[in-house]
């Protein structure tokens, strides 16, 4: 799944798994993880949806977006992300949580992903 791989490479290049040792010197806070919030919207609504989506968060980061050719592909991409990170997620993939049942099956879709950093 090339879109899923593009997302993983863009948002998680180091997999955020590091080993460290501090010797008597306090270390500044370090990024230890991220929370990804996903939303699927029809392509035509991307800009409006992105603005509304960004307003849900207070860290002034903008959501990244990836375009897919169908609702079915959008679901498959997100399912692939869930499978890739299954050991880090508290629950399995559930298509109904995407809230896209009312969207048409045909047409292009955007996958919006907002990333919030977690610091130690």
mmCIF file of C-alpha atoms in Angstrom:
data_model
loop_
_atom_site.group_PDB
_atom_site.id
_atom_site.type_symbol
_atom_site.label_atom_id
_atom_site.label_comp_id
_atom_site.label_asym_id
_atom_site.label_seq_id
_atom_site.Cartn_x
_atom_site.Cartn_y
_atom_site.Cartn_z
ATOM 1 C CA UNK A 1 0.000 0.000 0.000
ATOM 2 C CA UNK A 2 2.033 2.957 -1.229
ATOM 3 C CA UNK A 3 -0.036 5.745 0.384
ATOM 4 C CA UNK A 4 0.228 4.041 3.785
ATOM 5 C CA UNK A 5 4.004 3.690 3.336
ATOM 6 C CA UNK A 6 4.265 7.380 2.341
ATOM 7 C CA UNK A 7 2.402 8.347 5.512
ATOM 8 C CA UNK A 8 4.601 6.143 7.699
ATOM 9 C CA UNK A 9 7.798 7.528 6.142
ATOM 10 C CA UNK A 10 6.606 11.131 6.432
ATOM 11 C CA UNK A 11 5.278 10.993 9.992
ATOM 12 C CA UNK A 12 7.327 8.296 11.711
ATOM 13 C CA UNK A 13 10.802 8.058 10.141
ATOM 14 C CA UNK A 14 12.578 6.925 13.321
ATOM 15 C CA UNK A 15 9.697 4.973 14.875
ATOM 16 C CA UNK A 16 10.347 7.024 18.033
ATOM 17 C CA UNK A 17 12.070 4.121 19.746
ATOM 18 C CA UNK A 18 15.351 5.235 21.278
ATOM 19 C CA UNK A 19 17.646 4.165 24.092
ATOM 20 C CA UNK A 20 19.395 6.801 26.170
ATOM 21 C CA UNK A 21 21.573 7.214 29.255
ATOM 22 C CA UNK A 22 21.955 10.474 31.175
ATOM 23 C CA UNK A 23 25.093 10.830 33.342
ATOM 24 C CA UNK A 24 24.610 13.443 36.079
ATOM 25 C CA UNK A 25 23.408 16.041 33.609
ATOM 26 C CA UNK A 26 19.710 16.791 33.430
ATOM 27 C CA UNK A 27 18.484 16.407 29.907
ATOM 28 C CA UNK A 28 16.003 18.788 28.344
ATOM 29 C CA UNK A 29 12.563 17.335 27.662
ATOM 30 C CA UNK A 30 12.654 14.906 24.795
ATOM 31 C CA UNK A 31 9.977 13.952 22.326
ATOM 32 C CA UNK A 32 8.938 10.427 23.238
ATOM 33 C CA UNK A 33 5.919 9.929 21.047
ATOM 34 C CA UNK A 34 3.082 11.331 19.041
ATOM 35 C CA UNK A 35 -0.682 11.183 18.908
ATOM 36 C CA UNK A 36 -2.094 10.968 15.396
ATOM 37 C CA UNK A 37 -5.680 12.077 14.858
ATOM 38 C CA UNK A 38 -7.152 10.995 11.529
ATOM 39 C CA UNK A 39 -10.108 12.208 9.521
ATOM 40 C CA UNK A 40 -11.327 11.157 6.064
ATOM 41 C CA UNK A 41 -13.169 13.738 3.954
ATOM 42 C CA UNK A 42 -14.275 14.027 0.333
ATOM 43 C CA UNK A 43 -11.521 15.673 -1.688
ATOM 44 C CA UNK A 44 -13.681 18.685 -2.556
ATOM 45 C CA UNK A 45 -14.031 19.499 1.157
ATOM 46 C CA UNK A 46 -10.316 19.204 1.978
ATOM 47 C CA UNK A 47 -9.488 22.864 2.667
ATOM 48 C CA UNK A 48 -12.644 23.607 4.638
ATOM 49 C CA UNK A 49 -12.331 20.371 6.599
ATOM 50 C CA UNK A 50 -8.622 20.959 7.286
ATOM 51 C CA UNK A 51 -9.336 24.411 8.760
ATOM 52 C CA UNK A 52 -12.097 23.039 10.981
ATOM 53 C CA UNK A 53 -9.950 20.046 11.948
ATOM 54 C CA UNK A 54 -6.971 22.251 12.884
ATOM 55 C CA UNK A 55 -9.192 24.318 15.184
ATOM 56 C CA UNK A 56 -9.703 21.237 17.366
ATOM 57 C CA UNK A 57 -6.056 21.439 18.439
ATOM 58 C CA UNK A 58 -4.170 24.209 20.206
ATOM 59 C CA UNK A 59 -0.577 23.634 19.120
ATOM 60 C CA UNK A 60 -0.758 25.605 15.856
ATOM 61 C CA UNK A 61 0.283 22.654 13.730
ATOM 62 C CA UNK A 62 -1.603 22.109 10.532
ATOM 63 C CA UNK A 63 -2.936 18.724 9.497
ATOM 64 C CA UNK A 64 -1.118 16.940 6.699
ATOM 65 C CA UNK A 65 -3.209 15.411 3.932
ATOM 66 C CA UNK A 66 -2.949 12.550 1.486
ATOM 67 C CA UNK A 67 -5.267 12.045 -1.471
ATOM 68 C CA UNK A 68 -6.664 8.647 -2.451
ATOM 69 C CA UNK A 69 -8.870 7.691 -5.368
ATOM 70 C CA UNK A 70 -11.836 6.169 -3.513
ATOM 71 C CA UNK A 71 -13.493 5.672 -0.146
ATOM 72 C CA UNK A 72 -12.465 2.020 -0.293
ATOM 73 C CA UNK A 73 -8.805 3.016 -0.731
ATOM 74 C CA UNK A 74 -9.032 5.502 2.165
ATOM 75 C CA UNK A 75 -10.329 2.742 4.441
ATOM 76 C CA UNK A 76 -7.610 0.353 3.214
ATOM 77 C CA UNK A 77 -4.856 2.934 3.873
ATOM 78 C CA UNK A 78 -6.036 3.609 7.418
ATOM 79 C CA UNK A 79 -6.459 -0.104 8.049
ATOM 80 C CA UNK A 80 -2.857 -0.619 6.885
ATOM 81 C CA UNK A 81 -1.677 2.071 9.314
ATOM 82 C CA UNK A 82 -3.530 0.328 12.125
ATOM 83 C CA UNK A 83 -1.964 -3.010 11.204
ATOM 84 C CA UNK A 84 1.509 -1.463 11.068
ATOM 85 C CA UNK A 85 1.155 0.086 14.531
ATOM 86 C CA UNK A 86 -1.156 -2.513 16.107
ATOM 87 C CA UNK A 87 1.179 -3.115 19.053
ATOM 88 C CA UNK A 88 1.024 0.602 19.992
ATOM 89 C CA UNK A 89 -2.733 1.101 19.666
ATOM 90 C CA UNK A 90 -5.259 0.520 22.454
ATOM 91 C CA UNK A 91 -7.943 -0.928 20.164
ATOM 92 C CA UNK A 92 -8.141 -2.620 16.745
ATOM 93 C CA UNK A 93 -9.235 -0.944 13.520
ATOM 94 C CA UNK A 94 -12.969 -0.262 13.335
ATOM 95 C CA UNK A 95 -14.191 1.307 10.094
ATOM 96 C CA UNK A 96 -17.324 2.677 11.767
ATOM 97 C CA UNK A 97 -15.152 5.045 13.862
ATOM 98 C CA UNK A 98 -14.196 6.895 10.669
ATOM 99 C CA UNK A 99 -17.770 8.249 10.419
ATOM 100 C CA UNK A 100 -17.783 8.078 6.625
ATOM 101 C CA UNK A 101 -20.797 5.810 6.039
ATOM 102 C CA UNK A 102 -22.793 8.708 4.535
ATOM 103 C CA UNK A 103 -20.090 9.568 1.989
ATOM 104 C CA UNK A 104 -20.411 8.256 -1.588
ATOM 105 C CA UNK A 105 -18.294 5.215 -2.534
ATOM 106 C CA UNK A 106 -16.973 6.875 -5.680
ATOM 107 C CA UNK A 107 -14.804 9.960 -5.835
ATOM 108 C CA UNK A 108 -11.497 11.095 -4.437
ATOM 109 C CA UNK A 109 -10.910 11.442 -0.697
ATOM 110 C CA UNK A 110 -8.380 13.171 1.519
ATOM 111 C CA UNK A 111 -6.925 11.583 4.622
ATOM 112 C CA UNK A 112 -6.150 14.344 7.129
ATOM 113 C CA UNK A 113 -3.687 13.553 9.897
ATOM 114 C CA UNK A 114 -2.918 15.921 12.755
ATOM 115 C CA UNK A 115 0.193 15.088 14.777
ATOM 116 C CA UNK A 116 0.547 16.137 18.418
ATOM 117 C CA UNK A 117 3.925 15.607 20.073
ATOM 118 C CA UNK A 118 4.300 13.950 23.475
ATOM 119 C CA UNK A 119 7.223 15.121 25.602
ATOM 120 C CA UNK A 120 8.716 13.372 28.634
#
